[in-house]
Amino acid sequence: MSTTSQTGQTPPGGGGEGEAALADLGYKQELRRSLSTTDLLVYGLVFMVPIAPWAIYGGVYNSAAGMVPLVYIIGLVAMIFTALAYAQMSRAFPVAGSVYAYVGRGVHPNLGFLAGWTILLDYLLVPTLLYVIAAVSMKGIVPGVPSWVWIVVFLVVNTTINYVGISFTAVVNRIFLLAELLFIVAFVVIAVLAISSGTGGARFTTTPLFNAAEFSPALLATALSIAVLSFLGFDGIATLSEESRGGRSSAGKAMILGLVVVALLFVTQTWLAGMLVPDTASFPEGDATDNAFFNIVQGAAGRGWQVAFLAMNVLAVGIANAVAAQSATARLLFSMARDRRLPGFLAHVNPRNQVPGRAILLVGGLTLVLGLVFNQLGIVAISSLVNFGALTAFLLLHVSVVSYYAVRRRSSNVLLHVVVPVVGFLVIGFVLVNADSTAQIGGLCWLAVGVVVLLVQRARGRSGIEVAPEHAAR
């Protein structure tokens, strides 16, 4: 096991419980420990994007027969078990590796590597997906500029923000979160005025919440596999554990609270949107589906507001959300490299700004290539691949909770350490089984590559992290 990373530098500040926890696990404090619990919450909200339903509203609407709010309610129930599991493991092992470290230390190092490898599929493709979504939105504002130009522009801006330092990233997160919340308030006002006056047939109805005539488990299972994507990001909070100054429980609190808050925002927005088009059975395929939410805004408030919402979506997705995604990916690479599971040069910490600079630059380069290659694949297809990587890692996370707490530590807390992870495992497993078949094949191929990499590492004598010491959890 690697007990230090490449630089051996200790950043200013960030002592106390956080450094002691890292020392218990065999690491030195190298990343700048400057984030409060509020910063973690803001980061998680920005990663999940409070306005995420805007970009996929039409697709989810068609898949769920208009019951988009219900999909997000079920999505919250599905993901809250995983958030609780993350909270338990992040308290035991407050390190940047997230699920990779949790499974590796809670179950077995080799299984931990596979957990890290599968969630890498999520973390590498999320920025790609965000750039594709942003490029699609930009077509509605500046139709003449090719999509690849916007991908390059957003990537350069985001990589620079991440490289400057985590404190600067935190400031950017707060600014963008405030802007998104202001637009949500604007939409609420627009929708309430339109519903009260009956603009375009708008009226109050509870049908978007539940329509007995259209409801079926199979229908929601299909829509849920897409909607769950909007909740992915709360887990990214765990990758900032080594930069938090809020104690062992800080990341867990931020994950659970962030998930609940963003779910309330999703349900509010999509219920109001459904009331603005109460008699619409489905949106036509193509631009009408991709831009359904923005067309709804235009119908209720005019073209000017539609352009403003498109611009906000571009900034939120193309910059704020992508900054958070690249940040999480870089820290996962850093953690795996520190344990010699990935090339050692990725474990380097920039001594000036205390960020994993090489990992950040590599993520930027990979995202550029993937963004240009996958630009033609489509939002739904990329979303399905992202879901597969994340959900597979979540399954292993739930196993790690039972293995570490219930089996190894013989915990008496049956609810948190047995019931919650078992139910979470079953829920995530159901969504994964019902995922798109193409995504399942692509995800299994990615997993197969990971198995080959693992076998090569074993042949070279690289065992990675050790199974968790009993004193790790406090």
Tab-separated table of C-alpha atoms in Angstrom:
chain	number	residue	atom	x	y	z
A	1	MET	CA	0.000	0.000	0.000
A	2	SER	CA	1.186	3.489	-0.834
A	3	THR	CA	1.416	5.580	2.329
A	4	THR	CA	2.248	8.870	0.620
A	5	SER	CA	1.653	10.395	-2.756
A	6	GLN	CA	4.260	11.689	-5.098
A	7	THR	CA	5.014	15.127	-3.722
A	8	GLY	CA	5.253	14.593	0.016
A	9	GLN	CA	4.000	18.168	0.463
A	10	THR	CA	1.635	19.085	3.298
A	11	PRO	CA	-0.697	21.970	2.511
A	12	PRO	CA	-1.389	24.761	4.926
A	13	GLY	CA	-4.409	24.329	7.203
A	14	GLY	CA	-6.739	21.381	7.360
A	15	GLY	CA	-5.357	19.697	10.470
A	16	GLY	CA	-7.318	18.020	13.227
A	17	GLU	CA	-9.738	15.175	12.706
A	18	GLY	CA	-9.357	15.095	8.924
A	19	GLU	CA	-5.596	14.676	8.943
A	20	ALA	CA	-5.807	12.160	11.791
A	21	ALA	CA	-8.295	10.090	9.789
A	22	LEU	CA	-5.982	10.094	6.766
A	23	ALA	CA	-3.031	9.120	8.958
A	24	ASP	CA	-5.066	6.183	10.312
A	25	LEU	CA	-5.524	5.009	6.732
A	26	GLY	CA	-1.857	5.461	5.846
A	27	TYR	CA	-1.962	8.720	3.877
A	28	LYS	CA	-0.572	12.220	4.309
A	29	GLN	CA	-2.672	15.365	3.985
A	30	GLU	CA	-1.749	16.859	0.598
A	31	LEU	CA	-4.914	18.375	-0.862
A	32	ARG	CA	-6.009	21.745	0.499
A	33	ARG	CA	-8.545	21.189	3.310
A	34	SER	CA	-10.682	24.328	2.924
A	35	LEU	CA	-14.268	23.220	2.185
A	36	SER	CA	-17.076	23.593	4.732
A	37	THR	CA	-20.122	21.331	4.861
A	38	THR	CA	-22.030	24.102	3.086
A	39	ASP	CA	-19.417	24.104	0.319
A	40	LEU	CA	-19.910	20.350	-0.059
A	41	LEU	CA	-23.681	20.807	-0.233
A	42	VAL	CA	-23.347	23.539	-2.855
A	43	TYR	CA	-20.951	21.339	-4.836
A	44	GLY	CA	-23.416	18.440	-4.743
A	45	LEU	CA	-26.328	20.617	-5.821
A	46	VAL	CA	-24.307	22.073	-8.680
A	47	PHE	CA	-23.197	18.574	-9.712
A	48	MET	CA	-26.814	17.327	-9.748
A	49	VAL	CA	-27.926	20.589	-11.439
A	50	PRO	CA	-31.167	21.960	-9.940
A	51	ILE	CA	-32.366	22.695	-13.484
A	52	ALA	CA	-31.406	19.257	-14.861
A	53	PRO	CA	-35.003	18.369	-15.896
A	54	TRP	CA	-34.964	21.136	-18.489
A	55	ALA	CA	-32.702	19.284	-20.915
A	56	ILE	CA	-34.362	15.855	-20.675
A	57	TYR	CA	-37.946	16.838	-19.894
A	58	GLY	CA	-39.336	15.821	-23.293
A	59	GLY	CA	-37.687	12.391	-23.283
A	60	VAL	CA	-38.760	11.546	-19.745
A	61	TYR	CA	-42.261	12.921	-20.426
A	62	ASN	CA	-42.702	10.590	-23.384
A	63	SER	CA	-41.324	7.573	-21.516
A	64	ALA	CA	-43.471	8.217	-18.421
A	65	ALA	CA	-46.716	9.210	-20.163
A	66	GLY	CA	-46.418	12.719	-18.734
A	67	MET	CA	-45.767	11.653	-15.125
A	68	VAL	CA	-42.346	13.274	-14.870
A	69	PRO	CA	-42.731	14.441	-11.225
A	70	LEU	CA	-43.653	10.888	-10.204
A	71	VAL	CA	-40.514	9.601	-11.885
A	72	TYR	CA	-38.384	11.981	-9.807
A	73	ILE	CA	-40.197	11.039	-6.601
A	74	ILE	CA	-39.487	7.373	-7.259
A	75	GLY	CA	-35.943	8.328	-8.235
A	76	LEU	CA	-35.465	10.013	-4.856
A	77	VAL	CA	-36.712	6.915	-3.033
A	78	ALA	CA	-34.382	4.765	-5.116
A	79	MET	CA	-31.325	6.915	-4.496
A	80	ILE	CA	-31.861	7.787	-0.814
A	81	PHE	CA	-30.804	4.255	0.177
A	82	THR	CA	-27.584	4.713	-1.772
A	83	ALA	CA	-27.015	8.128	-0.196
A	84	LEU	CA	-27.395	6.611	3.272
A	85	ALA	CA	-24.908	3.883	2.338
A	86	TYR	CA	-22.445	6.515	1.094
A	87	ALA	CA	-22.873	8.434	4.336
A	88	GLN	CA	-21.936	5.367	6.380
A	89	MET	CA	-18.855	4.521	4.325
A	90	SER	CA	-17.655	8.119	3.958
A	91	ARG	CA	-17.667	8.425	7.746
A	92	ALA	CA	-15.591	5.256	8.069
A	93	PHE	CA	-13.147	6.163	5.279
A	94	PRO	CA	-13.023	9.942	4.603
A	95	VAL	CA	-10.727	9.721	1.574
A	96	ALA	CA	-10.928	11.012	-1.997
A	97	GLY	CA	-11.408	7.582	-3.556
A	98	SER	CA	-15.133	7.378	-2.808
A	99	VAL	CA	-16.676	4.019	-3.765
A	100	TYR	CA	-13.295	2.699	-4.916
A	101	ALA	CA	-11.894	3.123	-1.406
A	102	TYR	CA	-15.078	2.029	0.352
A	103	VAL	CA	-15.378	-1.286	-1.478
A	104	GLY	CA	-11.619	-1.867	-1.456
A	105	ARG	CA	-11.339	-1.361	2.283
A	106	GLY	CA	-14.741	-2.718	3.238
A	107	VAL	CA	-14.729	-5.893	1.136
A	108	HIS	CA	-11.572	-6.605	-0.882
A	109	PRO	CA	-8.979	-4.519	-2.772
A	110	ASN	CA	-9.657	-6.261	-6.092
A	111	LEU	CA	-13.389	-5.657	-5.842
A	112	GLY	CA	-12.592	-2.066	-4.896
A	113	PHE	CA	-10.609	-1.647	-8.091
A	114	LEU	CA	-13.549	-2.938	-10.142
A	115	ALA	CA	-15.885	-0.550	-8.295
A	116	GLY	CA	-13.557	2.330	-9.120
A	117	TRP	CA	-13.205	1.140	-12.694
A	118	THR	CA	-16.971	0.937	-13.284
A	119	ILE	CA	-17.700	4.342	-11.791
A	120	LEU	CA	-14.932	5.752	-13.990
A	121	LEU	CA	-17.254	4.985	-16.903
A	122	ASP	CA	-19.757	7.300	-15.232
A	123	TYR	CA	-17.253	9.992	-14.301
A	124	LEU	CA	-15.532	10.064	-17.696
A	125	LEU	CA	-18.751	10.148	-19.692
A	126	VAL	CA	-20.637	12.656	-17.517
A	127	PRO	CA	-18.557	15.646	-18.722
A	128	THR	CA	-18.940	14.313	-22.269
A	129	LEU	CA	-22.709	14.156	-21.864
A	130	LEU	CA	-22.786	17.658	-20.400
A	131	TYR	CA	-20.883	19.132	-23.318
A	132	VAL	CA	-23.193	17.427	-25.811
A	133	ILE	CA	-26.260	18.786	-23.957
A	134	ALA	CA	-24.731	22.274	-23.833
A	135	ALA	CA	-23.880	22.131	-27.547
A	136	VAL	CA	-27.476	21.137	-28.383
A	137	SER	CA	-28.773	24.088	-26.345
A	138	MET	CA	-26.361	26.460	-28.076
A	139	LYS	CA	-27.920	25.516	-31.422
A	140	GLY	CA	-31.092	27.181	-30.191
A	141	ILE	CA	-29.154	30.398	-29.519
A	142	VAL	CA	-26.425	30.473	-32.189
A	143	PRO	CA	-27.464	27.984	-34.903
A	144	GLY	CA	-24.522	28.646	-37.226
A	145	VAL	CA	-21.689	27.537	-34.920
A	146	PRO	CA	-20.683	23.829	-35.071
A	147	SER	CA	-21.179	21.784	-31.900
A	148	TRP	CA	-17.512	20.835	-31.614
A	149	VAL	CA	-16.549	24.500	-31.194
A	150	TRP	CA	-18.689	24.798	-28.070
A	151	ILE	CA	-17.294	21.542	-26.693
A	152	VAL	CA	-13.749	22.902	-26.962
A	153	VAL	CA	-14.669	26.288	-25.475
A	154	PHE	CA	-16.445	24.837	-22.453
A	155	LEU	CA	-13.707	22.290	-21.826
A	156	VAL	CA	-10.922	24.892	-21.808
A	157	VAL	CA	-12.860	27.128	-19.398
A	158	ASN	CA	-13.718	24.272	-17.025
A	159	THR	CA	-10.243	22.747	-16.959
A	160	THR	CA	-8.806	26.168	-16.108
A	161	ILE	CA	-11.285	26.664	-13.237
A	162	ASN	CA	-10.433	23.253	-11.780
A	163	TYR	CA	-6.707	23.801	-12.126
A	164	VAL	CA	-6.707	27.157	-10.326
A	165	GLY	CA	-7.755	25.498	-7.070
A	166	ILE	CA	-10.617	24.064	-5.040
A	167	SER	CA	-11.314	27.379	-3.244
A	168	PHE	CA	-11.871	29.146	-6.569
A	169	THR	CA	-14.041	26.254	-7.738
A	170	ALA	CA	-16.154	26.628	-4.584
A	171	VAL	CA	-16.747	30.320	-5.366
A	172	VAL	CA	-17.778	29.488	-8.949
A	173	ASN	CA	-20.161	26.829	-7.594
A	174	ARG	CA	-21.905	29.316	-5.306
A	175	ILE	CA	-22.342	31.853	-8.117
A	176	PHE	CA	-23.864	29.329	-10.494
A	177	LEU	CA	-26.109	27.781	-7.858
A	178	LEU	CA	-27.534	31.226	-7.045
A	179	ALA	CA	-28.152	31.886	-10.739
A	180	GLU	CA	-29.949	28.558	-11.197
A	181	LEU	CA	-32.149	29.155	-8.153
A	182	LEU	CA	-33.111	32.596	-9.465
A	183	PHE	CA	-34.193	31.043	-12.773
A	184	ILE	CA	-36.223	28.414	-10.919
A	185	VAL	CA	-38.023	31.223	-9.083
A	186	ALA	CA	-38.611	32.965	-12.428
A	187	PHE	CA	-40.092	29.787	-13.899
A	188	VAL	CA	-42.382	29.312	-10.895
A	189	VAL	CA	-43.696	32.856	-11.342
A	190	ILE	CA	-44.134	32.361	-15.109
A	191	ALA	CA	-45.945	29.059	-14.605
A	192	VAL	CA	-48.248	30.288	-11.836
A	193	LEU	CA	-49.276	33.335	-13.894
A	194	ALA	CA	-49.880	31.169	-16.983
A	195	ILE	CA	-51.916	28.592	-15.027
A	196	SER	CA	-54.011	31.238	-13.275
A	197	SER	CA	-54.848	32.901	-16.607
A	198	GLY	CA	-55.198	29.679	-18.631
A	199	THR	CA	-52.515	30.677	-21.130
A	200	GLY	CA	-52.354	28.130	-23.952
A	201	GLY	CA	-54.733	25.799	-22.130
A	202	ALA	CA	-52.651	25.685	-18.936
A	203	ARG	CA	-54.569	24.565	-15.854
A	204	PHE	CA	-54.074	23.105	-12.405
A	205	THR	CA	-53.974	19.294	-12.389
A	206	THR	CA	-52.483	16.464	-10.358
A	207	THR	CA	-52.210	14.168	-13.396
A	208	PRO	CA	-48.432	14.745	-13.762
A	209	LEU	CA	-48.018	13.407	-10.227
A	210	PHE	CA	-50.060	10.275	-10.913
A	211	ASN	CA	-52.273	9.134	-13.769
A	212	ALA	CA	-53.879	5.794	-12.927
A	213	ALA	CA	-54.959	5.238	-16.525
A	214	GLU	CA	-51.373	5.360	-17.814
A	215	PHE	CA	-49.414	4.007	-14.860
A	216	SER	CA	-47.461	0.738	-15.179
A	217	PRO	CA	-44.280	-0.487	-13.453
A	218	ALA	CA	-42.668	-1.297	-16.825
A	219	LEU	CA	-43.347	2.222	-18.099
A	220	LEU	CA	-41.743	3.830	-15.067
A	221	ALA	CA	-38.804	1.446	-15.055
A	222	THR	CA	-37.879	2.657	-18.536
A	223	ALA	CA	-38.199	6.319	-17.621
A	224	LEU	CA	-36.433	5.857	-14.299
A	225	SER	CA	-33.235	4.648	-15.960
A	226	ILE	CA	-33.016	8.084	-17.601
A	227	ALA	CA	-34.277	10.178	-14.693
A	228	VAL	CA	-31.834	8.635	-12.199
A	229	LEU	CA	-29.087	10.328	-14.199
A	230	SER	CA	-30.254	13.646	-12.759
A	231	PHE	CA	-29.495	12.461	-9.235
A	232	LEU	CA	-26.011	11.241	-10.087
A	233	GLY	CA	-23.593	13.737	-8.611
A	234	PHE	CA	-24.443	13.538	-4.942
A	235	ASP	CA	-21.862	10.732	-4.813
A	236	GLY	CA	-19.243	13.127	-6.157
A	237	ILE	CA	-19.291	14.889	-2.785
A	238	ALA	CA	-17.421	11.898	-1.360
A	239	THR	CA	-14.461	12.577	-3.666
A	240	LEU	CA	-13.874	15.867	-1.808
A	241	SER	CA	-13.557	14.227	1.619
A	242	GLU	CA	-9.845	15.020	1.850
A	243	GLU	CA	-10.595	18.697	1.167
A	244	SER	CA	-13.372	19.017	3.752
A	245	ARG	CA	-12.846	20.672	7.132
A	246	GLY	CA	-16.228	19.607	8.518
A	247	GLY	CA	-15.300	16.285	10.095
A	248	ARG	CA	-15.996	12.661	9.199
A	249	SER	CA	-19.773	13.083	8.909
A	250	SER	CA	-19.626	16.232	6.765
A	251	ALA	CA	-19.766	14.510	3.368
A	252	GLY	CA	-22.594	12.202	4.427
A	253	LYS	CA	-24.758	15.071	5.665
A	254	ALA	CA	-24.178	17.023	2.470
A	255	MET	CA	-25.056	14.027	0.271
A	256	ILE	CA	-28.374	13.262	1.959
A	257	LEU	CA	-29.487	16.887	2.283
A	258	GLY	CA	-28.453	17.687	-1.281
A	259	LEU	CA	-30.395	14.728	-2.666
A	260	VAL	CA	-33.608	15.750	-0.859
A	261	VAL	CA	-33.318	19.436	-1.797
A	262	VAL	CA	-32.677	18.795	-5.473
A	263	ALA	CA	-35.533	16.261	-5.634
A	264	LEU	CA	-37.955	18.878	-4.298
A	265	LEU	CA	-36.743	21.313	-6.965
A	266	PHE	CA	-37.120	18.670	-9.704
A	267	VAL	CA	-40.669	17.773	-8.673
A	268	THR	CA	-41.763	21.412	-8.395
A	269	GLN	CA	-40.457	22.365	-11.834
A	270	THR	CA	-41.744	19.311	-13.695
A	271	TRP	CA	-45.188	19.434	-12.059
A	272	LEU	CA	-45.584	23.068	-13.097
A	273	ALA	CA	-44.314	22.255	-16.610
A	274	GLY	CA	-46.872	19.448	-16.864
A	275	MET	CA	-49.667	21.833	-15.903
A	276	LEU	CA	-48.599	24.149	-18.738
A	277	VAL	CA	-49.246	21.354	-21.288
A	278	PRO	CA	-51.983	19.331	-19.554
A	279	ASP	CA	-53.482	17.816	-22.699
A	280	THR	CA	-50.219	16.770	-24.394
A	281	ALA	CA	-49.916	12.991	-24.791
A	282	SER	CA	-46.317	13.084	-26.005
A	283	PHE	CA	-43.808	15.333	-27.760
A	284	PRO	CA	-42.776	14.577	-31.380
A	285	GLU	CA	-39.351	13.010	-31.767
A	286	GLY	CA	-36.411	15.260	-32.627
A	287	ASP	CA	-35.951	18.895	-31.645
A	288	ALA	CA	-39.506	19.046	-30.272
A	289	THR	CA	-38.524	16.477	-27.634
A	290	ASP	CA	-35.006	17.791	-26.978
A	291	ASN	CA	-36.285	21.354	-26.498
A	292	ALA	CA	-39.707	20.532	-25.007
A	293	PHE	CA	-39.181	22.430	-21.764
A	294	PHE	CA	-37.842	25.516	-23.511
A	295	ASN	CA	-40.754	25.485	-25.961
A	296	ILE	CA	-43.088	25.347	-22.958
A	297	VAL	CA	-41.391	28.444	-21.552
A	298	GLN	CA	-41.808	30.197	-24.898
A	299	GLY	CA	-45.518	29.366	-24.977
A	300	ALA	CA	-46.004	30.733	-21.476
A	301	ALA	CA	-43.734	33.798	-21.550
A	302	GLY	CA	-42.411	34.448	-25.067
A	303	ARG	CA	-39.258	33.963	-27.135
A	304	GLY	CA	-37.090	36.224	-24.979
A	305	TRP	CA	-37.576	34.069	-21.902
A	306	GLN	CA	-36.970	30.932	-23.955
A	307	VAL	CA	-33.561	32.236	-25.056
A	308	ALA	CA	-32.729	33.261	-21.486
A	309	PHE	CA	-33.576	29.773	-20.175
A	310	LEU	CA	-31.550	28.162	-22.968
A	311	ALA	CA	-28.569	30.346	-22.051
A	312	MET	CA	-28.888	29.478	-18.353
A	313	ASN	CA	-29.069	25.789	-19.226
A	314	VAL	CA	-25.906	26.085	-21.287
A	315	LEU	CA	-23.990	27.811	-18.495
A	316	ALA	CA	-25.261	25.461	-15.793
A	317	VAL	CA	-24.560	22.297	-17.741
A	318	GLY	CA	-21.616	23.340	-19.878
A	319	ILE	CA	-19.677	25.080	-17.100
A	320	ALA	CA	-20.980	24.603	-13.545
A	321	ASN	CA	-21.982	20.952	-13.773
A	322	ALA	CA	-19.022	20.031	-15.955
A	323	VAL	CA	-16.578	21.711	-13.545
A	324	ALA	CA	-17.960	19.568	-10.720
A	325	ALA	CA	-17.840	16.407	-12.827
A	326	GLN	CA	-14.245	16.949	-13.933
A	327	SER	CA	-13.255	17.728	-10.350
A	328	ALA	CA	-14.701	14.435	-9.073
A	329	THR	CA	-13.120	12.439	-11.890
A	330	ALA	CA	-9.676	13.925	-11.264
A	331	ARG	CA	-9.832	13.055	-7.564
A	332	LEU	CA	-10.901	9.492	-8.271
A	333	LEU	CA	-7.937	9.105	-10.639
A	334	PHE	CA	-5.672	10.660	-8.006
A	335	SER	CA	-6.847	8.255	-5.316
A	336	MET	CA	-6.484	5.155	-7.488
A	337	ALA	CA	-3.042	6.256	-8.674
A	338	ARG	CA	-1.944	6.907	-5.087
A	339	ASP	CA	-2.673	3.243	-4.375
A	340	ARG	CA	-0.755	2.191	-7.519
A	341	ARG	CA	-3.952	1.066	-9.248
A	342	LEU	CA	-3.377	3.589	-12.035
A	343	PRO	CA	-0.140	5.132	-13.371
A	344	GLY	CA	1.729	6.885	-10.535
A	345	PHE	CA	2.104	10.245	-12.318
A	346	LEU	CA	-1.615	10.861	-11.684
A	347	ALA	CA	-0.978	10.922	-7.915
A	348	HIS	CA	1.036	14.131	-8.238
A	349	VAL	CA	-0.325	17.123	-6.282
A	350	ASN	CA	0.531	20.592	-7.508
A	351	PRO	CA	2.486	22.149	-4.594
A	352	ARG	CA	1.225	25.678	-5.365
A	353	ASN	CA	-2.551	25.176	-5.413
A	354	GLN	CA	-2.823	21.709	-3.799
A	355	VAL	CA	-4.866	20.096	-6.588
A	356	PRO	CA	-4.186	16.875	-8.524
A	357	GLY	CA	-3.042	18.884	-11.523
A	358	ARG	CA	-1.969	16.052	-13.817
A	359	ALA	CA	-5.201	14.173	-13.224
A	360	ILE	CA	-7.189	17.328	-14.001
A	361	LEU	CA	-5.339	17.838	-17.288
A	362	LEU	CA	-5.743	14.182	-18.255
A	363	VAL	CA	-9.478	14.339	-17.587
A	364	GLY	CA	-9.648	17.428	-19.774
A	365	GLY	CA	-7.844	15.681	-22.615
A	366	LEU	CA	-9.939	12.520	-22.391
A	367	THR	CA	-13.152	14.520	-22.219
A	368	LEU	CA	-12.189	16.462	-25.334
A	369	VAL	CA	-11.640	13.254	-27.294
A	370	LEU	CA	-14.805	11.594	-25.970
A	371	GLY	CA	-16.866	14.726	-26.531
A	372	LEU	CA	-15.864	14.953	-30.179
A	373	VAL	CA	-16.314	11.214	-30.776
A	374	PHE	CA	-19.629	10.835	-28.941
A	375	ASN	CA	-21.130	14.098	-30.177
A	376	GLN	CA	-23.181	12.220	-32.758
A	377	LEU	CA	-24.264	9.400	-30.427
A	378	GLY	CA	-27.052	11.320	-28.744
A	379	ILE	CA	-28.008	12.342	-25.220
A	380	VAL	CA	-30.110	9.280	-24.349
A	381	ALA	CA	-27.471	6.771	-25.455
A	382	ILE	CA	-24.686	8.461	-23.496
A	383	SER	CA	-26.998	8.773	-20.487
A	384	SER	CA	-27.615	5.037	-20.498
A	385	LEU	CA	-23.876	4.271	-20.477
A	386	VAL	CA	-23.346	6.731	-17.626
A	387	ASN	CA	-26.112	5.076	-15.648
A	388	PHE	CA	-24.632	1.611	-16.110
A	389	GLY	CA	-21.254	2.622	-14.702
A	390	ALA	CA	-22.704	4.425	-11.703
A	391	LEU	CA	-25.336	1.822	-10.851
A	392	THR	CA	-22.859	-1.054	-11.001
A	393	ALA	CA	-20.566	0.768	-8.586
A	394	PHE	CA	-23.542	1.502	-6.322
A	395	LEU	CA	-24.339	-2.208	-6.127
A	396	LEU	CA	-20.829	-2.867	-4.831
A	397	LEU	CA	-21.163	0.059	-2.408
A	398	HIS	CA	-24.157	-1.592	-0.745
A	399	VAL	CA	-22.208	-4.838	-0.464
A	400	SER	CA	-19.379	-2.967	1.255
A	401	VAL	CA	-21.719	-1.565	3.940
A	402	VAL	CA	-22.924	-5.041	4.908
A	403	SER	CA	-19.441	-6.531	4.682
A	404	TYR	CA	-17.708	-3.850	6.748
A	405	TYR	CA	-20.302	-2.950	9.361
A	406	ALA	CA	-22.585	-5.984	9.722
A	407	VAL	CA	-20.055	-8.772	9.147
A	408	ARG	CA	-16.651	-7.463	10.162
A	409	ARG	CA	-17.610	-5.012	12.897
A	410	ARG	CA	-20.728	-6.929	13.985
A	411	SER	CA	-22.775	-3.733	14.169
A	412	SER	CA	-26.037	-3.853	16.098
A	413	ASN	CA	-27.576	-1.157	13.879
A	414	VAL	CA	-29.585	-3.531	11.688
A	415	LEU	CA	-31.527	-0.723	9.991
A	416	LEU	CA	-28.551	1.257	8.637
A	417	HIS	CA	-26.107	-1.592	8.144
A	418	VAL	CA	-28.353	-4.363	6.840
A	419	VAL	CA	-31.846	-3.215	5.848
A	420	VAL	CA	-30.829	-0.008	4.055
A	421	PRO	CA	-28.016	-1.539	1.939
A	422	VAL	CA	-30.072	-4.650	1.077
A	423	VAL	CA	-33.061	-2.585	-0.057
A	424	GLY	CA	-30.707	-0.217	-1.898
A	425	PHE	CA	-29.052	-3.160	-3.639
A	426	LEU	CA	-32.427	-4.529	-4.793
A	427	VAL	CA	-33.632	-1.143	-6.050
A	428	ILE	CA	-30.425	-0.369	-7.950
A	429	GLY	CA	-30.350	-3.920	-9.296
A	430	PHE	CA	-33.886	-3.520	-10.652
A	431	VAL	CA	-32.977	-0.320	-12.468
A	432	LEU	CA	-29.778	-1.872	-13.818
A	433	VAL	CA	-31.557	-4.983	-15.134
A	434	ASN	CA	-34.084	-2.770	-16.922
A	435	ALA	CA	-31.427	-0.515	-18.444
A	436	ASP	CA	-30.985	-0.140	-22.181
A	437	SER	CA	-29.541	-3.327	-23.689
A	438	THR	CA	-26.946	-1.411	-25.705
A	439	ALA	CA	-25.742	0.285	-22.531
A	440	GLN	CA	-25.605	-3.073	-20.755
A	441	ILE	CA	-23.418	-4.510	-23.499
A	442	GLY	CA	-21.168	-1.442	-23.562
A	443	GLY	CA	-20.918	-1.417	-19.773
A	444	LEU	CA	-20.061	-5.110	-19.589
A	445	CYS	CA	-17.346	-4.598	-22.206
A	446	TRP	CA	-15.893	-1.787	-20.070
A	447	LEU	CA	-16.035	-4.060	-17.022
A	448	ALA	CA	-14.295	-6.830	-18.973
A	449	VAL	CA	-11.453	-4.445	-19.799
A	450	GLY	CA	-11.208	-3.644	-16.098
A	451	VAL	CA	-10.910	-7.334	-15.259
A	452	VAL	CA	-8.033	-7.645	-17.738
A	453	VAL	CA	-6.293	-4.610	-16.192
A	454	LEU	CA	-6.766	-6.138	-12.741
A	455	LEU	CA	-5.251	-9.457	-13.836
A	456	VAL	CA	-2.243	-7.646	-15.300
A	457	GLN	CA	-1.788	-5.740	-12.029
A	458	ARG	CA	-1.943	-8.944	-10.013
A	459	ALA	CA	0.642	-10.517	-12.294
A	460	ARG	CA	2.902	-7.539	-11.575
A	461	GLY	CA	2.373	-7.847	-7.826
A	462	ARG	CA	0.255	-4.714	-7.338
A	463	SER	CA	-2.231	-5.385	-4.561
A	464	GLY	CA	-3.360	-1.792	-3.988
A	465	ILE	CA	-5.039	-0.756	-0.753
A	466	GLU	CA	-5.324	-3.061	2.183
A	467	VAL	CA	-8.542	-4.351	3.745
A	468	ALA	CA	-9.816	-1.876	6.330
A	469	PRO	CA	-8.152	-1.775	9.752
A	470	GLU	CA	-10.693	-2.108	12.574
A	471	HIS	CA	-9.894	1.312	14.060
A	472	ALA	CA	-10.722	3.209	10.853
A	473	ALA	CA	-14.331	3.977	11.782
A	474	ARG	CA	-14.910	6.264	14.734
